[in-house]
Structures are given as structure tokens and as C-alpha cells.
PDB file of C-alpha atoms in Angstrom:
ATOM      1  CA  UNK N  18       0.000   0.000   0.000  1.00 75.00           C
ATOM      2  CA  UNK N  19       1.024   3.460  -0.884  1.00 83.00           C
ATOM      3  CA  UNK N  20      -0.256   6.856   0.466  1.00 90.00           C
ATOM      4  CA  UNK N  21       0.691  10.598  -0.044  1.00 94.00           C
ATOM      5  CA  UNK N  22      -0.523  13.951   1.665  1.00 95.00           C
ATOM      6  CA  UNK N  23       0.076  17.518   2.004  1.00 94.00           C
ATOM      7  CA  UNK N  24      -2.002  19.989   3.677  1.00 97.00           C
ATOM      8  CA  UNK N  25      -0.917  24.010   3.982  1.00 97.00           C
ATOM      9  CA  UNK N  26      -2.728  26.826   5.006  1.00 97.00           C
ATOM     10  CA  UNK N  27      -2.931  30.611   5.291  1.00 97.00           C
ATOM     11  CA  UNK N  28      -3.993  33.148   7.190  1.00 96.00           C
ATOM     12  CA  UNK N  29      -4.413  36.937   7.174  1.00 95.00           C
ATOM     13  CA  UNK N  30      -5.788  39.423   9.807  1.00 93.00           C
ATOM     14  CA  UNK N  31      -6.554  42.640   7.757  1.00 94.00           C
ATOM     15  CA  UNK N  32      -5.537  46.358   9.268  1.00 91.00           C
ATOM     16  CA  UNK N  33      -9.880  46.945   9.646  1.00 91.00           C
ATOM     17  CA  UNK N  34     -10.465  45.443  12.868  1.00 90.00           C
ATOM     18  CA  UNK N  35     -12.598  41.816  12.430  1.00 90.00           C
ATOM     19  CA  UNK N  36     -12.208  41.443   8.973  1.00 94.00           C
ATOM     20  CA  UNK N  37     -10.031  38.171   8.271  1.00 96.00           C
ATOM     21  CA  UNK N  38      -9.337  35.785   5.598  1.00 97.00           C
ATOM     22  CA  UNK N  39      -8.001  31.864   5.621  1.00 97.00           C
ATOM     23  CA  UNK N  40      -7.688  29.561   2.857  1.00 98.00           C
ATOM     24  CA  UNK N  41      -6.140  25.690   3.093  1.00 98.00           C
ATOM     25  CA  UNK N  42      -5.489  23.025   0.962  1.00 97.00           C
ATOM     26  CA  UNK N  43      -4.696  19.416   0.976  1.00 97.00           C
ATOM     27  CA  UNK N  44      -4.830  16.531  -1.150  1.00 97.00           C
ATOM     28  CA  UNK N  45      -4.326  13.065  -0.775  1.00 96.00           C
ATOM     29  CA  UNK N  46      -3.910  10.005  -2.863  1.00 96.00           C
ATOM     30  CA  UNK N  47      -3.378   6.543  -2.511  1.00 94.00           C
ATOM     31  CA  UNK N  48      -2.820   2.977  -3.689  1.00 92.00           C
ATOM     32  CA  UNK N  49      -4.313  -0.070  -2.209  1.00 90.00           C
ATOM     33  CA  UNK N  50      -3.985  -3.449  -3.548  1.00 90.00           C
ATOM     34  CA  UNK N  51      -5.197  -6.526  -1.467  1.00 89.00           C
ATOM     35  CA  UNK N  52      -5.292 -10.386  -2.120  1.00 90.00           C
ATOM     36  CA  UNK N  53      -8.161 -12.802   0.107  1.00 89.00           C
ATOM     37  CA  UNK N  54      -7.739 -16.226  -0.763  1.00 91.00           C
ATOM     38  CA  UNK N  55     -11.203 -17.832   0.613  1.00 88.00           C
ATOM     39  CA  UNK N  56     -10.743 -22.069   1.013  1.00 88.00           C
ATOM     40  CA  UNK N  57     -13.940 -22.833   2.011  1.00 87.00           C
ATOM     41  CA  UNK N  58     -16.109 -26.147   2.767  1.00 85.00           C
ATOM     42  CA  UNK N  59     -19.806 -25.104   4.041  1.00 85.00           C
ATOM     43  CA  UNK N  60     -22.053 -27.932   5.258  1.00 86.00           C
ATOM     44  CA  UNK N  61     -26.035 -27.448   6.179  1.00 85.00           C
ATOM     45  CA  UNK N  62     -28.385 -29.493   7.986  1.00 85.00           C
ATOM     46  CA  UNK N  63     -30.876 -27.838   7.367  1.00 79.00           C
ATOM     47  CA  UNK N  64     -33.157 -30.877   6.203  1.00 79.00           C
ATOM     48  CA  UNK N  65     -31.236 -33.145   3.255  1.00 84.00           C
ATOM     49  CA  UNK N  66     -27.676 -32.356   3.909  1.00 88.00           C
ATOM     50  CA  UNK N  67     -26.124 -30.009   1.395  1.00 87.00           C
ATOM     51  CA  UNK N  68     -22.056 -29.380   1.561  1.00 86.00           C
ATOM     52  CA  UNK N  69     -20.736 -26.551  -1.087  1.00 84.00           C
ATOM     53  CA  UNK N  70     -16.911 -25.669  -1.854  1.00 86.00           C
ATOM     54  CA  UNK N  71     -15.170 -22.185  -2.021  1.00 87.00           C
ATOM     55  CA  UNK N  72     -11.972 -22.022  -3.941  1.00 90.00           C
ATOM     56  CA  UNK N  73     -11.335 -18.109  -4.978  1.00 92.00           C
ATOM     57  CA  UNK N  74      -8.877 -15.368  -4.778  1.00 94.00           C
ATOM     58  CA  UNK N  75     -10.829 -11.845  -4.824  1.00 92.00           C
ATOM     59  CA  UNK N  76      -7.914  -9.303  -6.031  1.00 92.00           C
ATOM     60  CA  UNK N  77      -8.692  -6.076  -5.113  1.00 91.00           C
ATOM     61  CA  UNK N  78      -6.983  -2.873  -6.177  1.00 92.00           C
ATOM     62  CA  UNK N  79      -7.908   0.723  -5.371  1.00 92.00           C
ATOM     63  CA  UNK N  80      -6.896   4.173  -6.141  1.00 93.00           C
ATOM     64  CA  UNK N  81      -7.808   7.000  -4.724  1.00 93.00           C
ATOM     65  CA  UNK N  82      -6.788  10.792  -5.078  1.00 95.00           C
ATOM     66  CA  UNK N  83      -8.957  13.674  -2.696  1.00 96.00           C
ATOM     67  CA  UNK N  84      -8.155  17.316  -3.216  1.00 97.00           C
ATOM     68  CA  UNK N  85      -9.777  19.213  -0.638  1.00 97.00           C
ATOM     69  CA  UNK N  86      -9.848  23.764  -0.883  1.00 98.00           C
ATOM     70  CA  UNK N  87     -11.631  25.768   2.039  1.00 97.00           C
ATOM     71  CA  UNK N  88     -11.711  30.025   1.730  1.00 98.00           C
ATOM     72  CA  UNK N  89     -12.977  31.650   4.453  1.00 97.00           C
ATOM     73  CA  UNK N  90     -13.321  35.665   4.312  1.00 97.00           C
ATOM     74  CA  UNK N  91     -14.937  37.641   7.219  1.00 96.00           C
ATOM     75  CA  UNK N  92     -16.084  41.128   7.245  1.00 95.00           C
ATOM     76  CA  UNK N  93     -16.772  43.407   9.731  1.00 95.00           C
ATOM     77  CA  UNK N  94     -20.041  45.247   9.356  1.00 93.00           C
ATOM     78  CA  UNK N  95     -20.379  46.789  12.935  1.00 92.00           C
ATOM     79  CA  UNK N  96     -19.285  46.360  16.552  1.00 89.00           C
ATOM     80  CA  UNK N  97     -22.148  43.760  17.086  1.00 92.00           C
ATOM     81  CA  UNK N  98     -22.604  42.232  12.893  1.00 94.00           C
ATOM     82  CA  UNK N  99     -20.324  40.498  11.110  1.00 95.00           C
ATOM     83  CA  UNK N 100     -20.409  38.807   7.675  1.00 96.00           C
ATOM     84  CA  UNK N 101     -18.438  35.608   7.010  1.00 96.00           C
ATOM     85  CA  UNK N 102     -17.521  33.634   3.489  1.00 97.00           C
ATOM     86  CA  UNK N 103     -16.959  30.693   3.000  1.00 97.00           C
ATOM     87  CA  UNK N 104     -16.477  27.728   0.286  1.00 97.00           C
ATOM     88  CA  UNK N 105     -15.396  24.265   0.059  1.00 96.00           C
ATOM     89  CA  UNK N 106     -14.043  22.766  -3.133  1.00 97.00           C
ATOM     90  CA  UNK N 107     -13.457  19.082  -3.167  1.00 96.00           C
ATOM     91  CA  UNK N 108     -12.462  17.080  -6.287  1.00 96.00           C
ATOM     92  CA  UNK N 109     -12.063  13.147  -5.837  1.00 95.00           C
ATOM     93  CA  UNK N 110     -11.223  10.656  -7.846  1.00 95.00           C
ATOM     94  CA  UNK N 111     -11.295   6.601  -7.514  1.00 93.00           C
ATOM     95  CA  UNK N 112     -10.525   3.572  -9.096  1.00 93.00           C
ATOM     96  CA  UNK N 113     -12.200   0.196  -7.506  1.00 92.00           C
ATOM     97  CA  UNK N 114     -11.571  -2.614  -9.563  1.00 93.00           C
ATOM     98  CA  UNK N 115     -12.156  -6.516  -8.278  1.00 92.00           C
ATOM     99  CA  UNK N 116     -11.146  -9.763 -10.197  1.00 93.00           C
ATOM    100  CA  UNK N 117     -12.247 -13.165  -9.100  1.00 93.00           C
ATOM    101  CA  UNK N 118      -9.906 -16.068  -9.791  1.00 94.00           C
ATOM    102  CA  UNK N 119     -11.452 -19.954  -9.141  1.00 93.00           C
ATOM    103  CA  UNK N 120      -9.380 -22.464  -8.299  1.00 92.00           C
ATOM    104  CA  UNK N 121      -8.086 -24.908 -11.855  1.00 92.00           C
ATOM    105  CA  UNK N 122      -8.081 -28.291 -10.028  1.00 90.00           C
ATOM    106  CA  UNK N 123      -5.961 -29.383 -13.215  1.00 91.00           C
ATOM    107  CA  UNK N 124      -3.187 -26.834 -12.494  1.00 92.00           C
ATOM    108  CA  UNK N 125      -3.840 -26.080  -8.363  1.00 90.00           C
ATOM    109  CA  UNK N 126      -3.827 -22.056  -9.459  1.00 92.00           C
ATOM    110  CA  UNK N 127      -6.307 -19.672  -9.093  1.00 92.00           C
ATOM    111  CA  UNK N 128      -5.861 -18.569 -12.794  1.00 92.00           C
ATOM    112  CA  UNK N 129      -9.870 -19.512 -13.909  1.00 93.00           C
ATOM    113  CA  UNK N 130     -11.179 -15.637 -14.210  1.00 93.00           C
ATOM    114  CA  UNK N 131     -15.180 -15.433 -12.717  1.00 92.00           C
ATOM    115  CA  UNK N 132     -16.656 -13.156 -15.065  1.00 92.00           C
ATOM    116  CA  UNK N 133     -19.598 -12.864 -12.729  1.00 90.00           C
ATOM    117  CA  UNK N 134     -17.595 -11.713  -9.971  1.00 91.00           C
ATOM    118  CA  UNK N 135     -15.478  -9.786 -11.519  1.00 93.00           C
ATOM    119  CA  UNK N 136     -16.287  -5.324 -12.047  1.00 93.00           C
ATOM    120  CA  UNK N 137     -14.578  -2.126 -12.172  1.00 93.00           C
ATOM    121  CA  UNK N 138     -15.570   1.102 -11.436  1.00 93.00           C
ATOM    122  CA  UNK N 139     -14.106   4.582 -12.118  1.00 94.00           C
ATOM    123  CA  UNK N 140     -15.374   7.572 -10.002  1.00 93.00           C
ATOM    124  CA  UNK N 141     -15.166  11.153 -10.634  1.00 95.00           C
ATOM    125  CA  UNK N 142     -16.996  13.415  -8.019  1.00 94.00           C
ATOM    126  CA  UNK N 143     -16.921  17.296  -7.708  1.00 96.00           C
ATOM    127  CA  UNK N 144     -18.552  18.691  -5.054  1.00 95.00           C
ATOM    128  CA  UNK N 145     -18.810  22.557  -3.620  1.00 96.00           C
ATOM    129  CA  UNK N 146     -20.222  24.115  -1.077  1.00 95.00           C
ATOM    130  CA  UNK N 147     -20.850  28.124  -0.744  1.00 96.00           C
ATOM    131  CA  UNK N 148     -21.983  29.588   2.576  1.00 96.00           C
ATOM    132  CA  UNK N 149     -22.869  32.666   3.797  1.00 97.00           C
ATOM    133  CA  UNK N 150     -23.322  33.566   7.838  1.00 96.00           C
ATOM    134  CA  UNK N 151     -24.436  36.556   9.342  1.00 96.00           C
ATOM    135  CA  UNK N 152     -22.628  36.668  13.014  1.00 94.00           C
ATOM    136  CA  UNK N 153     -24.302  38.321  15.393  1.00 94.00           C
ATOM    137  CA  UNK N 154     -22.586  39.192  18.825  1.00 91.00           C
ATOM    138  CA  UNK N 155     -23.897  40.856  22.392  1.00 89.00           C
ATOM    139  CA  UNK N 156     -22.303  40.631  25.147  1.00 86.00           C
ATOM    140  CA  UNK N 157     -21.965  36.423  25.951  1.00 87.00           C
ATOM    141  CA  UNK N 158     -24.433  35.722  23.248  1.00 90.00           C
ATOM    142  CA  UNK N 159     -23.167  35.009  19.677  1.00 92.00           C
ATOM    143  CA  UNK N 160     -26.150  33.901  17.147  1.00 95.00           C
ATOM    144  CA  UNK N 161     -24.942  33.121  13.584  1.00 95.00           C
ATOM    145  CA  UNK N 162     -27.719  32.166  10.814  1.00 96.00           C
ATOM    146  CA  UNK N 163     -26.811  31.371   7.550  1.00 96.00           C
ATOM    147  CA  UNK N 164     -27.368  29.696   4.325  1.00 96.00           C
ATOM    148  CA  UNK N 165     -25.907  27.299   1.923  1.00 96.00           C
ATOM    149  CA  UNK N 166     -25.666  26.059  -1.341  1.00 95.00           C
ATOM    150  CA  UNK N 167     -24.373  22.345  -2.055  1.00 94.00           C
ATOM    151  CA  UNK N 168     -23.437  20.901  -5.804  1.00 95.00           C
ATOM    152  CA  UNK N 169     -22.833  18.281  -6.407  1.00 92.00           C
ATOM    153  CA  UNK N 170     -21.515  16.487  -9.684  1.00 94.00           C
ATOM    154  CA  UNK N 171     -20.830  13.084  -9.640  1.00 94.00           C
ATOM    155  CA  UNK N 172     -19.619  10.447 -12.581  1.00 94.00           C
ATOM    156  CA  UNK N 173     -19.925   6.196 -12.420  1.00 93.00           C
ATOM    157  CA  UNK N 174     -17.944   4.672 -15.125  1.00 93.00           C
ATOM    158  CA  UNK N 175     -18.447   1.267 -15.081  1.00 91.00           C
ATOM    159  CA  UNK N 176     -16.684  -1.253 -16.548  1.00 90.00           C
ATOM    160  CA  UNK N 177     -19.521  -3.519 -17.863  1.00 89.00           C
ATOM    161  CA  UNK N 178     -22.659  -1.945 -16.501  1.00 88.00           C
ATOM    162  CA  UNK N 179     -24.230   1.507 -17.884  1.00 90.00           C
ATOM    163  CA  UNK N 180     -22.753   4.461 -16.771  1.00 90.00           C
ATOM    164  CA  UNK N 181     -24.240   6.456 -14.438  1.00 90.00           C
ATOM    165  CA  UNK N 182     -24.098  10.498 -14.230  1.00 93.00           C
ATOM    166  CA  UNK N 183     -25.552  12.248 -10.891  1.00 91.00           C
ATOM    167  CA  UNK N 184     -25.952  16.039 -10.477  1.00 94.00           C
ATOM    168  CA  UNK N 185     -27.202  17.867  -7.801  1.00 92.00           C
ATOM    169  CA  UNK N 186     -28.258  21.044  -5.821  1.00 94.00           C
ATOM    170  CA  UNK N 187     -29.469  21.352  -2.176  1.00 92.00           C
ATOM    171  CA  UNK N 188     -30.384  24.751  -0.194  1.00 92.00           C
ATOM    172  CA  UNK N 189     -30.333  24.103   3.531  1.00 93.00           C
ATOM    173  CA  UNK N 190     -30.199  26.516   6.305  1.00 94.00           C
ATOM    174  CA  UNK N 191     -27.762  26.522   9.399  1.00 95.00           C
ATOM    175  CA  UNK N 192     -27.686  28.018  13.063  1.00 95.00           C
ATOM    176  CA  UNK N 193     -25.732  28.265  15.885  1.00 94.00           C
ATOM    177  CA  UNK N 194     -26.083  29.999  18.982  1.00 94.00           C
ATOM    178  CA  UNK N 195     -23.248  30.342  21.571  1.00 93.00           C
ATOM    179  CA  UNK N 196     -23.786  31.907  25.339  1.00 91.00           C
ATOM    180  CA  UNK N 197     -20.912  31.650  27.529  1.00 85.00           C
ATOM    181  CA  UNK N 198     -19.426  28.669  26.329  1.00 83.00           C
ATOM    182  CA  UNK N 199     -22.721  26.706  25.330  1.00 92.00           C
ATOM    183  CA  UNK N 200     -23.462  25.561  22.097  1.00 93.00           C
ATOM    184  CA  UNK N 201     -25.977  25.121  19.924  1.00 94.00           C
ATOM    185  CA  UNK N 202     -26.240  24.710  16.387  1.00 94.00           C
ATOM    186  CA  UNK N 203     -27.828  22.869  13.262  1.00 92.00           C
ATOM    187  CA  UNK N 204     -26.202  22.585   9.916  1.00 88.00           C
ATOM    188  CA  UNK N 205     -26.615  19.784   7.428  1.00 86.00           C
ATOM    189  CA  UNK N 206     -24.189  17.764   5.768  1.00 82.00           C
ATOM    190  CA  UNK N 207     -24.329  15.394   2.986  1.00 81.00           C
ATOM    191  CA  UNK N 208     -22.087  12.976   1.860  1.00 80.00           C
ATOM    192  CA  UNK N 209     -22.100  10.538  -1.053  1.00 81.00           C
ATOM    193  CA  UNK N 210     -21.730   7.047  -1.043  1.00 80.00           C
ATOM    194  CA  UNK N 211     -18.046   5.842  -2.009  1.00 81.00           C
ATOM    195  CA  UNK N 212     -16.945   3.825  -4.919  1.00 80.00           C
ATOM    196  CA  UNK N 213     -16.522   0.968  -2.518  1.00 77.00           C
ATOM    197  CA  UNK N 214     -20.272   0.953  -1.426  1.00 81.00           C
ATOM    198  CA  UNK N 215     -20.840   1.359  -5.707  1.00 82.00           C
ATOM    199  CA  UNK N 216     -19.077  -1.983  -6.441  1.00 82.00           C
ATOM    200  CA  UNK N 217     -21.959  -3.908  -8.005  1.00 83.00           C
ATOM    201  CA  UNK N 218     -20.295  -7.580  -7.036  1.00 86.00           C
ATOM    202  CA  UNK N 219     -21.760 -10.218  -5.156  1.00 83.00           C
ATOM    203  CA  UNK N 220     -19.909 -10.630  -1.441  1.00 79.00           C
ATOM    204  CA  UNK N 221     -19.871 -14.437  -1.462  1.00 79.00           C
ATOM    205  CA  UNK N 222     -17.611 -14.932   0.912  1.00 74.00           C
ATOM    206  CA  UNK N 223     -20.090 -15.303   3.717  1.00 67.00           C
ATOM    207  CA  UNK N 224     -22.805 -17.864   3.252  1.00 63.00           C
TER     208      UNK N 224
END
């Protein structure tokens, strides 16, 4: 297995008392490559007895590369109101790809490819969020609603099934309200399902 990441940041306090800006980045790939061997002899007594055989090697190889960007840029309106930007830019990219080998009695290899157990997948997903929060501040309250915009743009190419394209847009709200060192907030978040949970392959390992 191989893995690489960076992350760097920066931040600026402006001369205008409250206003602010930050902006990070980090990306991350890696390379994962695994081998399970299943040798497996099931029996069930479940009425007539019924025994069944398991001779496979599942090879499974992944590939993964996550670039996450964050800006953040606040700006003072007034002693008590304060505006704050902010967007999140993530581009990811995966590979998933499974072969099945069955055991060749004739040979003792696991060379016999299992077509029906066998996929790949290739996954391209953009996805940005844009936010916009009005702070709020008196005294030991803070209140801070706001409102954001999700996209979402999402590509399945699969190796022998139809590809599938997914794009979307959500609006949800947020809230927080802080009073001397209490908190309370709501904000949604939404997350897609990874390439892994997209492999469209039988598990037959477990019975």
C-alpha cells in the first residue's frame, strides 16, 4: 500500500479590525492493492444435507486521489454584525476494480477468471459548497444564521454496466447559537456514497 498527503494553510488578519481571511489546501492520494484467498467447505443441515466448496482469490486494487480547498473571508459590518464567506471545493477521484480467480483443479492455481464476480468502477466526483453567515454578537451571546448552497456532480464509469451520471443542488439553512461557552447549532451535511459501497459484485464470501 502506498499513500501521499500535504495539507498548507494561510492566514491573514486585515488592518480593519474583524475582517479576516483563511484559505487551506490538501490533497491526498493513494494505492491499495489486497489479495483474500477464501478455502472454504460449508455444510447445512438444514433438512437433506447439502455441503458446497469455495476455492477463490478476490484481487482487489484501489486508487484513490482527494483534493480538498476551504476560503474563508470575514467582514466586519459593525461592533455587534459580522459577515463571514466561506467555500469548500473538493475534487475526488477513484478507481475500484475486483477480479475473481477460481481455483483450476488441473493446475492447483487460481488462474480460472469469474466473469460474474469480476467489475470495475471509475469515479469522478466534484462537489462545492458556498456559505454565507451573518454573526451576530452581544455581550456572551453570539447567534450566527446562515445559508448554503451544495453541488454536487458526480460520474460512475463502469466497466460492464451503464454508466451512471448524478448532479445535484441542495439549499439548507444553518444556526448556531453560543452563550458563555454553550453551544448550539444545526447545519446539514451530505455525503455521497463511495466507490466501494458502488461496487456492483456479489460478497460471497459469507454464506
Amino acid at each position: 500500500d502506498l499513500s501521499f498527503t500535504y495539507d498548507i494553510s494561510y492566514n491573514r488578519r486585515f488592518k480593519k479590525k474583524g475582517r479576516s481571511f483563511f484559505g487551506n489546501n490538501s490533497l491526498m492520494i493513494g494505492d491499495v492493492e489486497n489479495d483474500q484467498y477464501n478455502d472454504v467447505e460449508n455444510i447445512f443441515y438444514t433438512g437433506q444435507t447439502t455441503i458446497t466448496t469455495l476455492n477463490q482469490n478476490r484481487q482487489k486494487r484501489v486508487d484513490n486521489l482527494r483534493s480538498h480547498t476551504q476560503l474563508n473571508f470575514t467582514e466586519p459590518i459593525n461592533k455587534s454584525l459580522s459577515l463571514r464567506f466561506s467555500n469548500t471545493f473538493i475534487y475526488s477521484k477513484d478507481n475500484d476494480n475486483l477480479l475473481t480467480y477460481d481455483l483450476d483443479p488441473s493446475s492447483g492455481k487460481y488462474e480460472v477468471l469469474n466473469d460474474g464476480l469480476s467489475n470495475g468502477l471509475k469515479r469522478t466526483s466534484v462537489k462545492n459548497t458556498g456559505s454565507v453567515i451573518l454573526n451576530w454578537t452581544r455581550k456572551k451571546f453570539t447567534v450566527s444564521p446562515g445559508i448554503n448552497l451544495y453541488t454536487f456532480h458526480i460520474k460512475n464509469d463502469y466497466q460492464k454496466n451503464t454508466d451512471i451520471i448524478q448532479n445535484y443542488n441542495y439549499f439548507f439553512p444553518s444556526f448556531n447559537l453560543t452563550y458563555n461557552g454553550f453551544n448550539l447549532g444545526y447545519r446539514a451535511n451530505i455525503n455521497e456514497p463511495s466507490a466501494y459501497n458502488l461496487q456492483p459484485v456479489v460478497d460471497n464470501t459469507n454464506p
